[in-house]
Coordinates of C-alpha atoms in Angstrom, one line a residue:
X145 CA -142.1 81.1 -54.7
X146 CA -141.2 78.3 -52.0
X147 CA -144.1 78.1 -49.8
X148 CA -144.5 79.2 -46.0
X149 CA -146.2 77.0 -43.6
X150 CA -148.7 80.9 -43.4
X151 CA -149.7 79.4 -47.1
X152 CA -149.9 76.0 -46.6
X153 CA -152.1 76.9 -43.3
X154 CA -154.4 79.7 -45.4
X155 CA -155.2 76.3 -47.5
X156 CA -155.8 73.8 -44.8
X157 CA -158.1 76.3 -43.7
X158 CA -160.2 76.6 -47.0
X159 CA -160.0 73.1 -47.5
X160 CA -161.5 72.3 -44.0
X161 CA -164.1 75.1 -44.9
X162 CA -164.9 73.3 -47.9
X163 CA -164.5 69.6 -48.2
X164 CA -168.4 69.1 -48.1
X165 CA -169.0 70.9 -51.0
X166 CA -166.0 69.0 -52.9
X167 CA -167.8 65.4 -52.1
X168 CA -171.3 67.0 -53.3
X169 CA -170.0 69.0 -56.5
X170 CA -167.7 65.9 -57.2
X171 CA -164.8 68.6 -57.8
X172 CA -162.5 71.2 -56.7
X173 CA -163.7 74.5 -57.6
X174 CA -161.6 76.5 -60.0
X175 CA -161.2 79.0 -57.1
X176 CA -160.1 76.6 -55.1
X177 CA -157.7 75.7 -57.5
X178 CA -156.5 79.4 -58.1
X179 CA -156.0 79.4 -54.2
X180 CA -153.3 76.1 -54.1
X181 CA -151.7 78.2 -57.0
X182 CA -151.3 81.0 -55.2
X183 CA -149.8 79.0 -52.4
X184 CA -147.0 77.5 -54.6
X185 CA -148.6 73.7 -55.3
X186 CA -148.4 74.2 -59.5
X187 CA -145.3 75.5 -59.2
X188 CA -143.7 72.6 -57.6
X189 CA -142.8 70.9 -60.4
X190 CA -142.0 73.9 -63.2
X191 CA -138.3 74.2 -63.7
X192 CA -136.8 76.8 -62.1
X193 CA -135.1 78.3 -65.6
X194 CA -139.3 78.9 -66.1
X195 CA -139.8 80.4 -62.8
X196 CA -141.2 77.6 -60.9
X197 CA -139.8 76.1 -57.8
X198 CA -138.6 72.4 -59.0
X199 CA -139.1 71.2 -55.4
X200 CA -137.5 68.3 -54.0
X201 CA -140.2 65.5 -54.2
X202 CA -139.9 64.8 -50.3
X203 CA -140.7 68.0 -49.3
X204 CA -143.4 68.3 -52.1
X205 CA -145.1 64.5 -50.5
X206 CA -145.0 66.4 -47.3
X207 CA -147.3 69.1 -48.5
X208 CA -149.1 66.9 -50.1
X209 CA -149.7 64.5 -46.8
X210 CA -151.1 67.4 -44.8
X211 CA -153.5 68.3 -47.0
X212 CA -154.6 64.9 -47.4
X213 CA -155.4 64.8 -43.5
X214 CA -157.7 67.4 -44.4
X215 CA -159.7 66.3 -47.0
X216 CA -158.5 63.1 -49.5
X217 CA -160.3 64.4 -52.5
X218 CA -158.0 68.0 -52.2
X219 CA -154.5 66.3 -51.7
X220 CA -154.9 64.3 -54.5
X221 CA -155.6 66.8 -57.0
X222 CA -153.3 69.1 -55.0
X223 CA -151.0 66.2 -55.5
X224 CA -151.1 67.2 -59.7
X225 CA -148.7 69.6 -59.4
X226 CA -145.8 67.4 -59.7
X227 CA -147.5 66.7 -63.2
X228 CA -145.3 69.2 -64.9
X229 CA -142.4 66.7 -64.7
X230 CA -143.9 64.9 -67.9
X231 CA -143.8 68.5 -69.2
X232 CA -140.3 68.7 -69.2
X233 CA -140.0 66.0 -72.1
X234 CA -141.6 68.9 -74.7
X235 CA -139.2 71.0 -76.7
X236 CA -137.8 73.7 -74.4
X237 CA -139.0 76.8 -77.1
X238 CA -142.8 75.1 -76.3
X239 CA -142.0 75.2 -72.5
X240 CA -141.1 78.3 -72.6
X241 CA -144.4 79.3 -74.5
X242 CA -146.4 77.3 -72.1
X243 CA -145.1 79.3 -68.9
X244 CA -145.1 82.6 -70.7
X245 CA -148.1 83.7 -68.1
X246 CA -146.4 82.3 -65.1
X247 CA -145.1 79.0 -63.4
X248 CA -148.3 78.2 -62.2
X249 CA -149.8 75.8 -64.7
X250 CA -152.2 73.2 -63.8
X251 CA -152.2 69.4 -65.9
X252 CA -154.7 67.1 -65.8
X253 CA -154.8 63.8 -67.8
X254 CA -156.7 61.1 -69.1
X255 CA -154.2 58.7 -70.7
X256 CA -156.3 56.2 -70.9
X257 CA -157.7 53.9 -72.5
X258 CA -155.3 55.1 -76.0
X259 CA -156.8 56.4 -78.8
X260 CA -155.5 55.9 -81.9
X261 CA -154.7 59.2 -83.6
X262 CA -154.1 60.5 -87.7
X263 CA -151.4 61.8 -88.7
X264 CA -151.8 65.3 -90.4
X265 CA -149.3 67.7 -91.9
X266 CA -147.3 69.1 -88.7
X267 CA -149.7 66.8 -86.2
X268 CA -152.0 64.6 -85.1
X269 CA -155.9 64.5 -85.3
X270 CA -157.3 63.3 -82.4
X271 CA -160.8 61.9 -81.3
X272 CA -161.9 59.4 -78.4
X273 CA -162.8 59.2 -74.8
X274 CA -160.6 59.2 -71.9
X275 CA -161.2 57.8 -68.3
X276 CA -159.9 59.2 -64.8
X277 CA -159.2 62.8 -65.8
X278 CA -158.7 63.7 -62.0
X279 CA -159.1 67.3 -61.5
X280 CA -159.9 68.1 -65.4
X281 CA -162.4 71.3 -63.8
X282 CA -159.3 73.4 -62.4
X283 CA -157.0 72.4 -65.4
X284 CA -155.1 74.8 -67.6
X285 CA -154.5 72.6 -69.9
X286 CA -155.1 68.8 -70.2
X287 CA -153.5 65.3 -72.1
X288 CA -154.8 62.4 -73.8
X289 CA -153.0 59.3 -74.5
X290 CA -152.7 58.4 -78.5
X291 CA -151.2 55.9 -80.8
X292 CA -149.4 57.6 -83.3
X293 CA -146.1 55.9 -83.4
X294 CA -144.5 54.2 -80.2
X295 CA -140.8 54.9 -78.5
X296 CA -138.9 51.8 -78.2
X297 CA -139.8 51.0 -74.9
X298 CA -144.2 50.9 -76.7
X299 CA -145.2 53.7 -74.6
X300 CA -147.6 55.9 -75.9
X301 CA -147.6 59.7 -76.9
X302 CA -149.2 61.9 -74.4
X303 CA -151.2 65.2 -76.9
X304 CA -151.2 68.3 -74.5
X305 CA -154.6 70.4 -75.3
X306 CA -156.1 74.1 -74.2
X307 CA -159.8 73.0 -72.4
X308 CA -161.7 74.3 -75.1
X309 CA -160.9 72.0 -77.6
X310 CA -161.8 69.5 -74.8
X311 CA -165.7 68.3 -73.2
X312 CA -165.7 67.2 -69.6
X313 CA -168.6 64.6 -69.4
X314 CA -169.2 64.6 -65.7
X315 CA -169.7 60.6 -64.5
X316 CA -167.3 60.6 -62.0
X317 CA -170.0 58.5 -59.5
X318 CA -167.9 56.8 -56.8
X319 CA -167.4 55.6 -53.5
X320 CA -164.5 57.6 -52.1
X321 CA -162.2 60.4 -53.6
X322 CA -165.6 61.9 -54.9
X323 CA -164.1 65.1 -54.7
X324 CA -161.3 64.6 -57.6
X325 CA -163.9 65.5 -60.7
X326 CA -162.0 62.3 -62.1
X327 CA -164.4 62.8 -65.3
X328 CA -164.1 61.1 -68.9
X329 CA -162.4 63.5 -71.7
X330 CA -163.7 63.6 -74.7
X331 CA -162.5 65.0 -78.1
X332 CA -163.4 65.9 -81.2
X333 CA -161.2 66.1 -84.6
X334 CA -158.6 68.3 -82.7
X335 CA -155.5 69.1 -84.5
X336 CA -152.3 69.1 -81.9
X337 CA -149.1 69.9 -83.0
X338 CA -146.3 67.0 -83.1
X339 CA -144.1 69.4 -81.2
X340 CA -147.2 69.7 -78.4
X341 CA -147.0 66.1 -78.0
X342 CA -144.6 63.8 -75.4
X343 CA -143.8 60.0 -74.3
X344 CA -144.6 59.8 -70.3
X345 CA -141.4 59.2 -68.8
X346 CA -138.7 59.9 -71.4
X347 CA -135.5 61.7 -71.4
X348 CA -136.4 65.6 -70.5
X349 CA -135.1 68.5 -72.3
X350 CA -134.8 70.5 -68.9
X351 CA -131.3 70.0 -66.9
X352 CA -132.4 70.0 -63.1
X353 CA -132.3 67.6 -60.4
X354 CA -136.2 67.1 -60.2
X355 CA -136.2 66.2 -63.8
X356 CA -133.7 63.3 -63.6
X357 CA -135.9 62.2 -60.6
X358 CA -138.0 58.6 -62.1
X359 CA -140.9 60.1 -63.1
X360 CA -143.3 57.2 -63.0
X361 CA -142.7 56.8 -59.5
X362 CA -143.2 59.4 -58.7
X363 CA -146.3 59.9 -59.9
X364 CA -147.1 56.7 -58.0
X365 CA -145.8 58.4 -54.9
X366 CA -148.1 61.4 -54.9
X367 CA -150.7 59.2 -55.3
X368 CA -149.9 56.6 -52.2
X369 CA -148.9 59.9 -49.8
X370 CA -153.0 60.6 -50.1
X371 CA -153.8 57.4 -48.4
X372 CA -151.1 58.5 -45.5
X373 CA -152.9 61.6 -45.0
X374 CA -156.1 60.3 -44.5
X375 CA -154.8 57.2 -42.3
X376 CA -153.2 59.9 -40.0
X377 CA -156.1 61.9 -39.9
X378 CA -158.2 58.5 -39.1
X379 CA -156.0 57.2 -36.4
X380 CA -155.5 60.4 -34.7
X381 CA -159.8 60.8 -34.3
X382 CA -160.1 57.5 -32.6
X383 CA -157.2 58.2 -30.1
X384 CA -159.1 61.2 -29.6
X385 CA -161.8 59.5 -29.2
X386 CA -160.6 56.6 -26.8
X387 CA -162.0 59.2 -23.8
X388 CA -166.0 59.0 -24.5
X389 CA -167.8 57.2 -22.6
X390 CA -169.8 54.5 -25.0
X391 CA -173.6 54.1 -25.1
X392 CA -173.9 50.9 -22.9
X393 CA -172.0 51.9 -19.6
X394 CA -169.4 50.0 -20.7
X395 CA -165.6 51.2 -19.9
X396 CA -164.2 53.5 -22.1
X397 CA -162.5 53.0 -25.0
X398 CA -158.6 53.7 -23.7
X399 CA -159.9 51.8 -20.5
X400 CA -159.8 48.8 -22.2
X401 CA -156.2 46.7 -23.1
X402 CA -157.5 45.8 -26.8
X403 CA -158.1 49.1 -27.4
X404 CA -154.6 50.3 -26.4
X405 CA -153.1 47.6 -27.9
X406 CA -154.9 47.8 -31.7
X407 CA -153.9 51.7 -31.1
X408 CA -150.5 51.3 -30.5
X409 CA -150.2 48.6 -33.2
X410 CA -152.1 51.0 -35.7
X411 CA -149.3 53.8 -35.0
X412 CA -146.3 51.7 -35.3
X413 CA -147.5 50.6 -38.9
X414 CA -148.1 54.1 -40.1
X415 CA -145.1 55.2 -38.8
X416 CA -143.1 52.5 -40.1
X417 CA -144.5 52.5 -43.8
X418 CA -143.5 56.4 -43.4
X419 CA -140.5 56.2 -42.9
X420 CA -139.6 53.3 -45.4
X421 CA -141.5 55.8 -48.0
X422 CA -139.7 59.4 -47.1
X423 CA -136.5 57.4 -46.8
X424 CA -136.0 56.1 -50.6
X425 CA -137.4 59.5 -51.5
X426 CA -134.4 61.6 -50.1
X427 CA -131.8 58.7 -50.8
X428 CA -132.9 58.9 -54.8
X429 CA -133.0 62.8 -54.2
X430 CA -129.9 62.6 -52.8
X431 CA -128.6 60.7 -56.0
X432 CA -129.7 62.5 -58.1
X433 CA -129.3 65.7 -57.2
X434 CA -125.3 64.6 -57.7
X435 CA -125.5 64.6 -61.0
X436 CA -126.4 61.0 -61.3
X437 CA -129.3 58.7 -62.6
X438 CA -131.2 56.7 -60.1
X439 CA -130.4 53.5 -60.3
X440 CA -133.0 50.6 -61.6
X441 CA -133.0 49.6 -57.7
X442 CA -133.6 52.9 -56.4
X443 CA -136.5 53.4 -59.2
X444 CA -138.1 49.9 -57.9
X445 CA -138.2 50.8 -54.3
X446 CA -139.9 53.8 -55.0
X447 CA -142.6 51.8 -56.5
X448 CA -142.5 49.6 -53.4
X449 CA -142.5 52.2 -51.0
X450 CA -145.7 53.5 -52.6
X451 CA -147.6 50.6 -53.3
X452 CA -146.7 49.1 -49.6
X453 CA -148.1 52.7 -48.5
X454 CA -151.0 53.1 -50.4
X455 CA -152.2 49.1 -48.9
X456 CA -150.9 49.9 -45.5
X457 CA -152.6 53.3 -45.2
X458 CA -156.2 51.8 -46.0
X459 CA -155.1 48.8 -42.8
X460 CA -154.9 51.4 -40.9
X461 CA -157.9 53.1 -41.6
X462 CA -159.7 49.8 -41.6
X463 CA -158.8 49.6 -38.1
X464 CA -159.7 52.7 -37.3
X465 CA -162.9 52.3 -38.1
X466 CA -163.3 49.1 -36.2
X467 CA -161.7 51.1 -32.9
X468 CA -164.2 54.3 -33.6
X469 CA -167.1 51.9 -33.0
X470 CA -171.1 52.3 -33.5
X471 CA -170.3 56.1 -33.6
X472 CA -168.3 55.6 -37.1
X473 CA -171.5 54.8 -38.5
X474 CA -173.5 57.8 -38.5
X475 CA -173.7 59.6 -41.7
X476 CA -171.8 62.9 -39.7
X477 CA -168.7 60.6 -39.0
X478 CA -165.3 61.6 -40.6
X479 CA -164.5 58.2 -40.4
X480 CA -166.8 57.1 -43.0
X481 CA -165.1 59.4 -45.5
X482 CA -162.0 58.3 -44.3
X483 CA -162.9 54.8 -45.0
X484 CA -164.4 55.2 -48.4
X485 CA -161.1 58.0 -49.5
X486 CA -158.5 55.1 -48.4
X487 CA -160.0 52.5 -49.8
X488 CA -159.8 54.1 -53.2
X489 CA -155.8 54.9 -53.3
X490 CA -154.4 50.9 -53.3
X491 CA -157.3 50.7 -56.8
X492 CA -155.1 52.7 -58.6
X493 CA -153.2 50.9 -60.9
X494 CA -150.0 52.3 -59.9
X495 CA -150.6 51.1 -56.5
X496 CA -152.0 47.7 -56.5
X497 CA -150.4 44.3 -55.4
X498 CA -149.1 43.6 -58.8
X499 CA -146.3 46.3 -57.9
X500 CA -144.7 43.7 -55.5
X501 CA -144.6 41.3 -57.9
X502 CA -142.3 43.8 -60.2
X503 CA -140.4 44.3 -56.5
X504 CA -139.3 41.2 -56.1
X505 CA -138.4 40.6 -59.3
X506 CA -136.0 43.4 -59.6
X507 CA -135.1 42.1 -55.9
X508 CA -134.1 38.5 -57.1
X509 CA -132.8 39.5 -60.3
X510 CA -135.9 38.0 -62.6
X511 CA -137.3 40.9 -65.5
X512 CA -140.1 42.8 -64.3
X513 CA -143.7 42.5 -66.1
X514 CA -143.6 44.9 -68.8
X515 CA -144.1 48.3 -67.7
X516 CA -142.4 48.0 -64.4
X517 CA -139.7 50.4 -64.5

């Protein structure tokens, strides 16, 4: 079921209706959740031999954008359903069992920090504590990250478990995204079967375009297109905005030349980190949709993109919030959530500066850090 902009509206709506009530439960209601499935958004990333839609990630980021001009906290557990690409790594007889209900599967993880995990007959036993289980409420089912045995490259295995065998303990207690229920996982002596159990990143069992896509960064990219969202939405209030008349008599806002110019300057950085990002996303579409792998280049930019994205996004907002003025401090501002959402995305490990450092590298020739690519 490809989504129409009617669906994609019918959510904007709700989530508009309802973004308060994310920031003070600290989540997105399971109803909530049960609505972006019926619009398509856990679909996005099933294979299409499974009945899901296996969009192209571009078109996907888009989706993901707009919602994230809503409300930061909705796009970017919106943004988990391009999870299922990691899915695609599990045997294709346990795909098929996990989509026996329908396409529309939601996965949330906490990978981190591994666990080590005992081997049983047939499995794993796993116990520990997880961190940053973003949207763990709404999830159908939900990973942790053990050692049990490494792939050559020393990732870890991902164990894919049913909620039950699973507590949420509720500290998410931050200052922006406080919608994405980004609670710690614990678990308790759970048995998961080897077959129930995948490497993040390797070689899929499915044969479709999306799944030959680099997975990695493209989980960084769902990620960094939150921070765009919100910088549009952000940018787009004070121009708005550049009208009112201030508090002191003073000239208005757009009356004033360091107004128009901070403005103008603001719009032709978002713009042009867009279009760098959306750009490498169709050209490694483009690839490999052919038939071909991305190339270690094409993998690396991606990163870029999304890292450069995720820093300029939060400038922007940063700005924004200087331009907005004394109004931008009342607790009824947008632009204080908008502040406190962007400056969350660049934290995230995918997104931070190091990621230029693995960019140039791969640039100039020199090994990336480990991890990298």
């Amino acid at each position: 079921m490809t989504q129409t902009p009617s669906e994609l509206d019918r959510v904007l709506s709700l989530v508009a209706e309802r973004r308060a009530e994310f920031e003070e439960k600290r989540h997105i209601p399971r109803e909530v959740v049960a609505e972006f499935k019926k619009a398509g958004i856990y679909r996005a990333s099933t294979p299409k031999q499974f009945g899901g839609d296996a969009l192209p990630p571009a078109e996907f980021l888009r989706i993901i954008e707009r919602i994230s001009a809503v409300d930061g906290s909705a796009g970017w557990v919106a943004s988990f359903g391009s999870s299922l690409i990691y899915l695609a790594a599990l045997p294709l007889d346990i795909q098929a069992e996990l989509y026996a209900a329908g396409p529309d599967v939601a996965f949330a993880g906490g990978l981190f920090p591994v666990q080590p995990a005992e081997s049983v007959h047939g499995g794993y036993r796993i116990s520990g504590r997880w961190k940053f289980a973003s949207g763990c409420k709404g999830a159908d089912i939900l990973g942790v990250g053990i050692k049990a045995g490494e792939d050559q490259a020393g990732r870890p295995l991902t164990a894919v478990l049913r909620p039950d065998q699973v507590e949420i303990v509720e500290n998410w207690d931050v200052i922006g995204l406080r919608g994405t229920g980004s609670h710690d996982l614990v678990v308790d002596g759970a048995v998961v079967p080897r077959e129930w159990t995948f490497v993040r990143g390797s070689e899929p069992t499915v044969d479709e375009p999306l799944y030959r896509y680099p997975s990695v960064p493209y989980a960084a990219q769902v990620l960094a297109v939150v921070g765009l969202g919100v910088a549009r939405a952000a940018l787009d209030h004070v121009i708005a905005q550049g009208g009112r008349s201030g508090y002191t008599g003073a000239p208005k806002p757009a009356e004033r030349a360091t107004y128009r110019i901070s403005v103008g300057q603001a719009e032709a950085q978002l713009r042009s980190v867009r279009a760098f990002f959306y750009e490498i996303s169709e050209e490694v579409w483009a690839t490999v949709e052919a038939g071909d792998p991305a190339t270690r280049e094409q993998a690396s930019l991606l990163r870029l993109a999304s890292a450069h994205l995720a820093k300029t996004s939060f400038e922007v907002v940063r700005a924004a919030y200087q331009l907005a003025g004394i109004p931008a401090i009342a607790d009824g501002s947008p632009m204080q959530r908008y502040l406190r959402d962007a400056s969350v995305v660049p934290q995230h490990a995918f997104l931070q500066e190091g990621m230029y450092d693995g960019a140039g590298a791969v640039l100039t020739g020199v090994q990336p850090f480990p991890g990298y690519l």
